[in-house]
XYZ file of C-alpha atoms in Angstrom:
694
model
C 15.959 45.574 42.315
C 12.262 44.644 42.259
C 11.016 41.047 42.535
C 7.820 40.071 40.695
C 6.130 36.690 41.140
C 4.828 35.168 37.933
C 4.522 31.908 35.974
C 7.154 30.662 33.521
C 6.098 29.926 29.951
C 9.263 28.524 28.413
C 7.507 25.136 28.355
C 4.074 23.711 29.136
C 4.717 22.918 32.826
C 4.217 26.554 34.004
C 6.533 26.598 37.021
C 6.030 29.506 39.444
C 8.920 31.986 39.158
C 10.445 35.087 40.714
C 11.513 37.675 38.117
C 14.126 40.205 39.209
C 13.712 43.533 37.417
C 15.796 46.707 37.299
C 15.103 49.738 35.098
C 12.306 47.870 33.280
C 14.678 45.045 32.298
C 14.799 41.423 33.493
C 18.102 40.694 35.230
C 17.448 37.189 36.534
C 14.719 34.548 36.698
C 14.534 32.044 39.547
C 11.936 29.611 40.836
C 9.409 30.958 43.322
C 11.068 30.363 46.736
C 7.686 30.116 48.508
C 6.412 27.142 46.488
C 7.032 23.703 47.985
C 8.902 21.494 45.548
C 10.226 24.505 43.596
C 11.985 26.442 46.391
C 13.928 28.719 44.045
C 14.929 26.074 41.487
C 14.682 26.619 37.752
C 15.495 24.521 34.689
C 17.673 25.556 31.702
C 14.634 26.640 29.674
C 13.256 28.778 32.494
C 16.590 30.483 33.091
C 16.937 31.199 29.350
C 13.752 33.295 29.407
C 15.995 36.330 30.004
C 17.230 36.055 26.396
C 13.730 35.748 24.972
C 12.782 39.253 26.046
C 15.311 41.290 24.065
C 15.834 38.844 21.195
C 16.145 40.880 17.993
C 14.775 37.912 15.981
C 11.425 38.060 17.789
C 8.240 39.125 16.064
C 8.086 42.894 16.588
C 4.915 44.180 14.933
C 1.926 42.922 12.875
C 2.734 41.620 9.383
C 0.574 41.063 6.307
C 1.837 38.777 3.531
C 2.543 40.403 0.149
C 4.076 37.516 -1.850
C 3.247 33.807 -2.227
C 2.760 31.772 0.948
C 6.107 30.854 2.436
C 8.030 33.404 0.349
C 8.933 35.571 3.337
C 7.500 38.660 1.643
C 5.698 40.870 4.164
C 4.716 44.396 4.905
C 4.389 45.866 8.378
C 0.918 46.959 9.431
C -0.669 48.800 12.337
C -2.718 46.776 14.789
C -5.878 48.490 13.556
C -5.229 47.467 9.952
C -4.147 43.917 10.784
C -7.123 43.224 13.069
C -9.570 44.816 10.603
C -8.085 42.626 7.836
C -8.406 39.397 9.836
C -11.924 40.187 11.051
C -13.101 41.038 7.536
C -11.677 37.793 6.121
C -13.241 35.724 8.935
C -16.608 37.386 8.328
C -16.243 36.615 4.603
C -15.550 32.942 5.264
C -18.436 32.701 7.726
C -20.819 34.375 5.283
C -19.822 32.046 2.423
C -19.302 28.705 4.201
C -20.777 29.094 7.706
C -19.074 29.328 11.089
C -17.982 25.671 10.857
C -15.480 26.659 8.154
C -13.360 28.457 10.789
C -10.924 26.407 12.915
C -8.589 27.390 15.723
C -5.579 25.307 16.826
C -3.455 26.084 19.856
C -1.196 24.608 22.482
C -3.530 24.544 25.509
C -2.823 27.478 27.818
C -4.187 29.698 30.583
C -6.303 31.618 28.043
C -7.856 28.553 26.395
C -11.284 29.442 27.871
C -11.027 32.633 25.780
C -10.186 30.912 22.483
C -12.894 28.279 23.038
C -15.428 31.051 23.666
C -14.305 32.895 20.519
C -14.886 29.852 18.335
C -18.213 28.888 19.918
C -19.496 32.440 19.515
C -18.691 32.170 15.788
C -20.669 28.905 15.596
C -17.729 26.575 14.945
C -17.092 23.169 16.585
C -13.538 23.071 15.245
C -11.403 23.916 18.261
C -8.142 21.948 18.419
C -5.289 21.673 20.871
C -1.945 19.960 20.266
C -2.955 17.220 22.751
C -3.694 14.459 20.254
C -0.121 14.748 18.943
C 1.101 14.403 22.524
C -1.223 12.391 24.762
C -4.601 11.992 23.074
C -4.696 8.203 23.414
C -3.754 8.484 27.092
C -6.711 10.839 27.586
C -8.991 8.252 25.944
C -7.439 5.398 27.946
C -8.097 7.119 31.265
C -11.686 7.914 30.272
C -12.353 4.264 29.310
C -11.161 3.133 32.751
C -12.086 5.931 35.178
C -14.200 8.541 33.365
C -11.473 11.149 34.037
C -9.007 12.570 31.505
C -5.244 12.223 31.954
C -5.069 15.930 32.811
C -7.201 15.241 35.893
C -4.717 12.683 37.253
C -1.431 13.272 39.084
C 1.542 11.298 40.412
C 2.750 11.308 44.027
C 6.466 11.129 43.176
C 7.788 11.955 46.627
C 6.192 9.081 48.561
C 6.447 6.250 46.062
C 8.470 3.152 46.921
C 8.875 1.800 43.382
C 8.316 3.567 40.075
C 8.326 1.985 36.607
C 8.942 4.302 33.632
C 8.277 3.245 30.026
C 10.388 5.595 27.911
C 9.362 8.471 30.203
C 12.801 10.050 30.059
C 12.042 12.357 32.955
C 15.591 13.505 33.648
C 15.934 14.878 30.092
C 12.429 16.195 29.360
C 12.370 18.198 32.567
C 9.334 18.685 34.724
C 11.148 20.496 37.513
C 9.024 19.757 40.587
C 8.582 16.100 39.638
C 12.315 15.671 38.989
C 13.224 17.155 42.374
C 10.663 14.997 44.179
C 11.840 11.857 42.384
C 15.505 12.553 43.112
C 14.715 13.044 46.798
C 12.678 9.824 46.832
C 15.537 7.885 45.203
C 17.893 9.185 47.880
C 15.511 7.785 50.518
C 15.390 4.320 48.945
C 12.715 4.438 46.223
C 13.467 1.960 43.435
C 13.326 2.975 39.763
C 12.844 0.559 36.864
C 13.303 2.034 33.392
C 12.174 0.387 30.140
C 13.250 1.826 26.779
C 14.941 0.717 23.528
C 17.520 3.461 24.236
C 19.856 4.099 27.163
C 18.847 7.600 28.231
C 19.991 9.728 31.155
C 17.009 8.328 33.081
C 18.208 4.796 32.329
C 21.547 5.610 33.964
C 19.743 6.664 37.171
C 17.606 3.507 37.352
C 18.160 0.545 39.664
C 17.192 -1.656 36.735
C 17.191 -0.837 33.024
C 15.477 -3.168 30.546
C 16.177 -2.680 26.818
C 12.960 -3.588 25.039
C 12.292 -4.161 21.326
C 10.627 -1.018 19.938
C 6.836 -1.224 19.896
C 6.443 -4.305 22.133
C 5.611 -2.659 25.480
C 2.052 -4.036 25.451
C 3.425 -7.599 25.307
C 5.501 -6.885 28.416
C 2.466 -5.568 30.299
C 0.262 -8.516 29.342
C 2.968 -10.808 30.752
C 3.289 -8.726 33.942
C -0.478 -9.009 34.430
C -0.228 -12.762 33.807
C 2.300 -13.136 36.645
C 0.508 -10.744 39.021
C -2.831 -12.521 38.620
C -1.448 -16.070 38.536
C 0.576 -15.527 41.728
C -2.081 -13.403 43.480
C 0.262 -10.422 43.796
C -2.476 -7.798 43.409
C -4.186 -5.728 46.124
C -7.227 -7.968 46.605
C -9.156 -5.635 48.897
C -8.817 -2.657 46.545
C -9.468 -4.657 43.368
C -12.527 -6.420 44.781
C -13.995 -3.061 45.828
C -13.143 -0.893 42.840
C -12.417 -2.983 39.719
C -14.909 -4.274 37.151
C -13.721 -7.100 34.866
C -10.948 -8.824 36.803
C -12.124 -12.311 35.864
C -12.269 -11.389 32.176
C -8.740 -9.960 32.346
C -7.492 -13.091 34.117
C -8.836 -15.308 31.345
C -7.479 -13.002 28.656
C -3.851 -12.858 29.901
C -3.626 -16.614 30.569
C -1.720 -17.354 27.315
C 0.569 -14.304 27.612
C 3.315 -15.899 29.672
C 6.712 -14.363 30.472
C 8.283 -16.939 28.140
C 6.009 -15.775 25.311
C 6.817 -12.130 26.080
C 10.569 -12.817 26.099
C 10.423 -13.832 22.419
C 8.479 -10.668 21.553
C 10.202 -8.059 23.729
C 13.736 -9.400 24.110
C 13.410 -9.072 27.911
C 14.241 -12.371 29.672
C 11.269 -14.146 31.250
C 12.944 -14.196 34.660
C 13.246 -10.380 34.573
C 9.509 -10.074 33.922
C 8.663 -12.392 36.816
C 11.173 -10.591 39.061
C 9.701 -7.163 38.217
C 6.132 -8.278 38.932
C 7.139 -9.677 42.323
C 9.385 -6.783 43.295
C 6.828 -4.113 42.461
C 4.042 -5.936 44.267
C 6.117 -5.940 47.473
C 5.927 -2.117 47.499
C 2.156 -1.854 46.859
C 0.164 0.343 47.162
C 2.968 2.974 47.059
C 3.777 1.997 43.489
C 3.657 3.949 40.234
C 3.558 2.397 36.799
C 3.971 5.774 35.124
C 1.381 6.218 32.382
C 3.573 8.593 30.351
C 3.423 12.111 29.002
C 3.943 12.092 25.241
C 1.879 9.021 24.397
C 1.802 9.009 20.601
C 4.135 6.234 19.566
C 2.265 3.311 17.964
C -1.103 2.235 16.564
C -1.962 0.224 19.700
C -1.272 3.220 21.951
C -4.612 3.287 23.756
C -4.330 -0.359 24.761
C -0.750 0.046 25.950
C -1.729 3.073 28.061
C -4.795 1.210 29.378
C -2.527 -1.655 30.429
C -0.333 0.729 32.456
C -3.327 2.228 34.274
C -4.660 -1.290 34.911
C -1.340 -2.293 36.491
C -1.725 0.651 38.893
C -5.229 -0.519 39.749
C -3.976 -4.076 40.377
C -1.395 -2.654 42.780
C -4.124 -0.632 44.556
C -2.006 2.477 43.988
C -4.913 4.755 43.066
C -5.607 7.406 45.735
C -2.801 5.917 47.854
C 0.168 7.987 49.096
C 3.049 7.243 46.733
C 0.672 6.196 43.950
C -1.470 8.063 41.430
C -4.358 10.329 42.412
C -7.232 12.297 40.959
C -6.437 16.006 41.116
C -8.491 17.984 43.590
C -9.774 21.464 42.752
C -11.418 24.368 44.503
C -14.684 22.499 45.156
C -12.821 19.633 46.863
C -11.313 22.265 49.173
C -14.758 23.758 49.878
C -14.141 26.820 47.695
C -15.771 28.298 44.601
C -13.811 27.675 41.363
C -12.689 30.509 39.094
C -15.150 31.801 36.532
C -14.365 31.018 32.896
C -15.773 32.670 29.802
C -16.969 29.227 28.692
C -19.369 29.183 31.689
C -21.560 31.782 29.935
C -24.662 30.966 27.941
C -22.989 30.653 24.519
C -24.549 29.921 21.111
C -25.279 26.193 20.732
C -22.984 24.583 18.175
C -24.693 21.585 16.583
C -22.409 20.950 13.603
C -20.197 17.848 13.690
C -16.457 18.371 13.968
C -14.444 18.390 10.741
C -12.003 15.768 12.123
C -14.792 13.239 12.759
C -14.387 13.237 16.543
C -17.715 12.335 18.166
C -18.937 10.591 14.997
C -18.667 6.942 13.937
C -15.293 7.741 12.351
C -13.656 8.693 15.681
C -16.190 8.110 18.447
C -13.830 7.988 21.448
C -11.189 10.777 21.294
C -11.915 13.833 23.424
C -13.923 16.494 21.522
C -12.566 19.081 23.982
C -9.205 18.716 22.193
C -9.972 17.160 18.808
C -7.565 15.099 16.723
C -5.395 17.782 15.185
C -3.450 15.504 12.826
C -6.772 14.914 11.015
C -7.106 18.639 10.290
C -4.861 18.670 7.155
C -6.970 15.887 5.609
C -10.218 17.705 6.431
C -8.872 20.931 4.864
C -7.482 19.256 1.751
C -10.391 16.917 1.012
C -13.159 19.271 2.264
C -14.760 16.247 3.906
C -17.254 16.494 5.590
C -17.294 20.195 4.587
C -14.853 22.970 3.631
C -12.582 24.446 6.315
C -11.351 27.729 4.905
C -9.936 29.780 7.796
C -7.428 28.682 10.420
C -6.200 30.650 13.430
C -3.079 29.206 15.066
C -2.081 30.369 18.556
C 1.361 29.364 19.947
C 1.345 26.112 18.002
C 3.364 25.006 14.966
C 1.376 22.404 12.998
C 4.020 22.095 10.290
C 6.587 20.708 12.732
C 4.173 19.070 15.196
C 1.871 17.155 12.833
C 3.519 14.225 11.000
C 4.085 14.467 7.222
C 5.267 18.052 6.735
C 4.650 18.171 2.965
C 1.068 16.914 3.281
C 0.286 19.516 5.955
C 1.862 22.246 3.823
C -0.257 21.251 0.813
C -3.387 21.365 2.971
C -2.629 24.940 4.035
C -2.744 25.999 0.373
C -6.467 25.196 0.440
C -7.215 27.869 3.063
C -8.616 31.315 2.299
C -7.124 32.681 5.535
C -4.260 31.537 7.762
C -3.447 33.648 10.844
C -0.742 33.034 13.438
C -0.562 34.534 16.940
C 2.895 33.926 18.385
C 5.929 35.552 19.962
C 8.372 34.474 17.248
C 8.527 33.342 13.666
C 7.688 29.671 13.282
C 7.134 27.606 10.136
C 3.371 28.184 10.415
C 3.872 31.934 10.926
C 6.200 32.048 7.916
C 3.430 30.414 5.870
C 0.591 32.613 7.181
C -1.335 35.481 5.598
C -1.242 37.586 8.764
C 1.064 37.353 11.772
C -0.112 38.933 15.036
C 2.818 39.270 17.476
C 2.018 38.347 21.056
C 3.890 39.857 23.991
C 6.126 37.372 25.800
C 5.147 35.950 29.184
C 7.527 38.434 30.839
C 5.686 41.385 29.245
C 2.091 40.317 29.807
C -0.318 38.897 32.343
C -2.725 36.073 31.535
C -5.797 34.409 32.968
C -5.296 33.127 36.515
C -4.167 29.505 36.689
C -6.096 26.815 38.557
C -3.357 24.423 39.688
C -5.310 21.344 40.768
C -3.602 18.576 42.714
C -3.400 17.128 46.215
C -3.155 20.718 47.479
C -5.048 22.901 44.970
C -3.923 26.508 44.523
C -4.327 29.528 42.234
C -1.318 31.131 40.520
C -1.002 34.474 38.755
C 1.168 35.486 35.806
C 1.905 39.203 36.160
C 3.713 41.395 33.626
C 7.279 41.938 34.850
C 8.346 44.562 32.277
C 6.765 46.655 29.538
C 6.604 45.236 25.985
C 9.809 45.702 23.992
C 8.081 45.947 20.616
C 4.635 46.637 19.155
C 3.084 43.475 20.596
C -0.107 42.654 22.515
C -1.231 39.909 24.917
C -3.291 37.176 23.275
C -6.365 37.779 25.439
C -6.463 41.368 24.120
C -6.009 40.237 20.509
C -8.968 37.841 20.822
C -11.128 40.508 22.471
C -10.291 42.989 19.676
C -11.225 40.470 16.980
C -14.430 39.551 18.830
C -15.495 43.210 19.000
C -14.985 43.571 15.241
C -16.985 40.405 14.555
C -19.979 41.436 16.654
C -19.409 38.859 19.411
C -17.686 41.191 21.899
C -20.460 40.704 24.471
C -18.984 37.302 25.329
C -15.702 38.944 26.399
C -16.721 41.175 29.357
C -13.331 42.766 29.998
C -11.136 45.523 28.562
C -8.093 45.254 30.803
C -6.137 42.494 32.501
C -7.453 43.596 35.879
C -11.040 43.315 34.610
C -10.319 39.801 33.301
C -8.882 38.791 36.688
C -11.829 40.374 38.532
C -14.243 38.393 36.312
C -12.440 35.153 37.134
C -12.319 35.852 40.891
C -15.924 37.007 41.248
C -17.616 35.126 44.088
C -14.473 33.282 45.210
C -13.737 35.544 48.173
C -10.231 36.036 46.776
C -8.912 39.409 45.594
C -6.084 40.340 43.217
C -4.062 41.690 46.132
C -4.090 38.239 47.790
C -1.495 37.151 45.197
C 0.946 39.964 46.045
C 2.907 38.329 48.842
C 3.800 34.954 47.266
C 2.404 34.948 43.734
C -0.229 32.347 44.569
C -3.181 31.582 46.830
C -3.343 28.154 48.481
C -6.810 26.584 48.652
C -5.829 23.748 51.000
C -3.009 23.331 53.498
C -3.508 19.564 53.728
C -3.204 16.983 50.956
C -6.703 15.876 49.907
C -7.046 12.128 49.332
C -10.338 10.350 48.818
C -11.262 7.517 51.151
C -10.107 4.269 49.492
C -12.863 2.243 51.097
C -15.924 4.090 49.815
C -14.943 7.612 48.780
C -13.315 7.324 45.343
C -15.547 9.290 42.958
C -15.158 7.512 39.620
C -17.028 8.875 36.595
C -17.720 5.587 34.803
C -21.321 4.313 34.489
C -20.523 1.510 36.947
C -18.748 3.780 39.421
C -15.752 1.422 39.175
C -12.444 1.186 37.333
C -13.670 -0.527 34.196
C -11.204 -3.155 32.949
C -14.155 -4.223 30.814
C -14.963 -0.773 29.485
C -18.526 0.330 28.782
C -17.159 3.195 26.671
C -15.083 0.883 24.459
C -17.617 -1.933 24.199
C -20.640 0.222 23.345
C -18.651 1.746 20.475
C -17.673 -1.652 19.091
C -14.109 -1.890 20.408
C -12.797 -4.746 22.567
C -11.550 -4.088 26.085
C -8.752 -6.651 25.632
C -7.606 -6.984 22.005
C -5.446 -9.957 21.074
C -1.798 -8.937 20.861
C -0.523 -8.402 17.324
C 3.165 -9.361 17.018
C 5.550 -6.579 15.990
C 7.740 -7.781 13.111
C 11.370 -6.678 12.923
C 11.971 -3.997 10.267
C 12.942 -5.328 6.815
C 16.673 -5.681 6.209
C 18.280 -2.239 5.916
C 15.338 -0.435 7.570
C 14.981 1.029 11.070
C 12.079 2.201 13.182
C 12.416 5.969 13.681
C 12.110 6.966 17.344
C 11.937 10.534 18.624
C 12.319 12.208 22.012
C 13.099 15.302 24.054
C 15.996 17.103 25.679
C 16.027 19.161 28.878
C 17.370 22.136 26.917
C 14.439 22.585 24.499
C 10.644 22.718 24.465
C 9.226 20.757 21.555
C 9.754 22.949 18.438
C 9.750 26.390 20.051
C 13.105 27.146 21.730
C 15.724 26.075 19.199
C 16.402 29.718 18.246
C 16.867 30.933 21.829
C 20.509 32.121 21.983
C 21.310 30.383 25.283
C 19.476 27.121 24.585
C 20.788 26.943 21.037
C 24.264 27.123 22.486
C 23.516 24.104 24.723
C 21.941 21.916 21.997
C 22.330 23.495 18.520
C 21.240 20.460 16.465
C 19.966 16.921 16.777
C 21.932 13.788 15.877
C 20.864 10.330 14.720
C 21.538 7.585 17.239
C 22.338 4.361 15.365
C 23.519 1.019 16.723
C 27.257 0.334 16.318
C 26.823 -2.983 14.482
C 24.226 -1.569 12.108
C 26.393 1.491 11.390
C 29.349 -0.747 10.558
C 27.215 -2.690 8.040
C 26.292 0.590 6.331
C 29.796 2.075 6.449
C 28.695 4.912 8.753
C 31.235 6.443 11.112
C 30.527 8.435 14.261
C 30.034 12.136 13.463
C 29.529 11.528 9.753
C 26.664 13.228 7.907
C 23.983 10.766 6.806
C 20.759 10.934 4.827
C 17.604 9.548 6.451
C 14.914 8.493 3.973
C 11.280 7.510 4.582
C 8.171 7.051 2.451
C 7.390 10.747 3.050
C 10.678 12.586 2.708
C 14.380 12.762 3.392
C 16.695 14.880 5.509
C 20.353 15.033 6.507
C 21.741 14.723 10.028
C 24.960 13.849 11.845
C 25.317 10.218 12.988
C 25.906 9.273 16.611
C 27.163 5.689 16.544
C 26.566 3.901 19.858
C 25.823 0.570 21.540
C 23.183 2.343 23.649
C 20.252 1.850 21.251
C 18.385 -1.244 20.085
C 19.611 -2.403 16.649
C 16.072 -2.214 15.188
C 15.791 1.546 15.856
C 17.349 4.907 15.141
C 16.603 7.965 17.264
C 16.562 11.745 16.875
C 15.449 14.656 19.044
C 12.155 16.228 18.023
C 12.027 19.894 17.015
C 14.982 20.515 14.701
C 15.452 21.104 10.974
C 13.769 24.528 11.029
C 13.008 26.146 7.677
C 12.518 29.834 8.592
C 15.540 31.886 7.432
C 14.981 34.729 9.913
C 15.534 32.290 12.776
C 19.195 32.393 11.947
C 20.522 30.401 14.908
C 18.494 27.231 14.219
C 17.834 27.561 10.475
C 18.680 24.301 8.716
C 20.304 22.766 11.807
C 19.708 19.037 12.161
C 16.836 17.013 10.707
C 13.060 17.452 10.953
C 11.163 14.388 12.176
C 7.830 15.688 10.779
C 9.372 15.584 7.285
C 9.919 11.816 7.668
C 6.866 10.676 9.624
C 3.690 9.241 8.130
C 0.384 10.720 9.308
C -1.172 7.524 10.683
C -3.459 7.411 13.721
C -4.571 5.133 16.534
C -8.218 5.347 15.474
C -9.474 4.170 18.872
C -7.437 6.503 21.091
C -6.774 9.408 18.726
C -2.960 9.826 18.828
C -0.722 9.697 15.760
C 1.775 6.829 15.583
C 4.823 9.094 15.501
C 7.112 6.062 15.729
C 5.241 4.018 13.137
C 7.549 4.887 10.229
C 10.522 2.882 8.926
C 13.533 4.682 7.488
C 16.726 3.831 5.669
C 20.030 5.537 6.417
C 22.943 6.070 4.065
C 26.272 7.809 4.558
C 26.972 11.025 2.682
C 30.463 10.683 1.237
């Protein structure tokens, strides 16, 4: 049996793996035993990759739509015909409306430098990732304080002495290396405080769990800052050296006492005081975790800013057991990989269709865009028409709130193309579907894994493609050649792509053979906390008073707006993850579907009794945008103001037979409303009613 080192792609974490192959078939997938923190481990999703390969419900060959959008009427096509068709339609749109009328939306990946290059070469500014629907406001928050994005920051789980998690349900959303490091730290005495309106698996592992009223986390943090500053619990040496605006913050949080916060959050004042004191005793090896999916409420950016500010007050930045800025090849004295985006590309001067970088949305990151604004831009043709959309491994219909509004917007497109490994709602609604080979059948661009010990990882093909599929980098190159922009894609094979990336680094393809990766530093790289922290803000400091916010007309410390309880009979809809599924993409996997086949609606026992709802009963959930049916899970383990469901269910594609119609779709119920400062949608901003189905 042959062992091939690669990178998993069953979720976005990209764990290094060892794939065991016999007779061109995958027999077993394990974690890469050579990688510290992985050491052979794998999560349920990673192990279930074996069933992705030979799944007979996968996309098998190119398809061109023959009936109305969403009708499921297709004809099979050769790659030549399908690519010619797409290229001709894109050229048509560009000729009629200009390059700006073409948009591309994807879940960020190893080949994102290729898709960005493709769009720039066509003259379009409208590149989108899914990030705004996940952590856009966190990205903005970090940039307002440090100049870095959230993706450039990491967490030193293994050495922390106290970690505070706000709804970061880490033991159910599963980031393997982090989970292992945290579990080992807990065994050595690290304390865990967990704050959430719902008792999750992570709550059961915590030393202290605090049930908070939904949407009031910012009130808690203002009160924590009040105590920390009033009692002098902060790291004075670090704050005096690196923080701008401490005095202004001190004045601002003066009225936000623990007693005030108790009335807003439901957390007793003594618990708030106790937490502030207890955490400060462990500084600087403290983590107030800033979150992963950070798209809950309209004040998201200010909540995420408050978490990062708490870390700064504890002096935990660039401290072992705190948070750190990720180090790359240059920090290790090496040359970084080449990317196609490093070339001299056509200058794109058009404004983005979503308003990012204009007065409408000045602060969100234009490198990702605000994808939930795309349906509005398409439907209203404001500021200009967007007529072609390419979607790569992303499902806007289930990921962007307000399913029906997004679906209506798609009707306004002249061309909708999906590149994916399986049928999704967006693929089902597309004009052309281009089937990508799975991560076990293809290689991809080399990964730069930045961190305390930067390294390069390689995804190699483990087996030959099962069906008539192609890797995405080849699909984009083929389209580029047809559109006359092929010169920006100087490769024909995977090996040529790798050679392009490695040019000048002193690293060869064969250097990855032994372990699947190349380490760029044997020692953890920390910056000197006295004078060596390289912040990217204009002041060179952590800006509590933010130049980026203030110059764009936004306050650094907005007055807290109380969160009213839902009207009688209404609940705030909360959503979350499970360790068995990745967002909206794995519900049809035979093994993972068996583990979690549908979602259920968590509802508080007392509230269920008022409504006559019994545990296990089917209920209808109704919002201002839609309605769906789901099974009730009646429990004391959720705040009475909220109901909860897992994200990613209620699929509407009949050929995905295992997950079709199972559970309820959160996107069908959510309103498309946005934190206009930070850029994230308020996915938990909608109120719903619930009624039993007799």
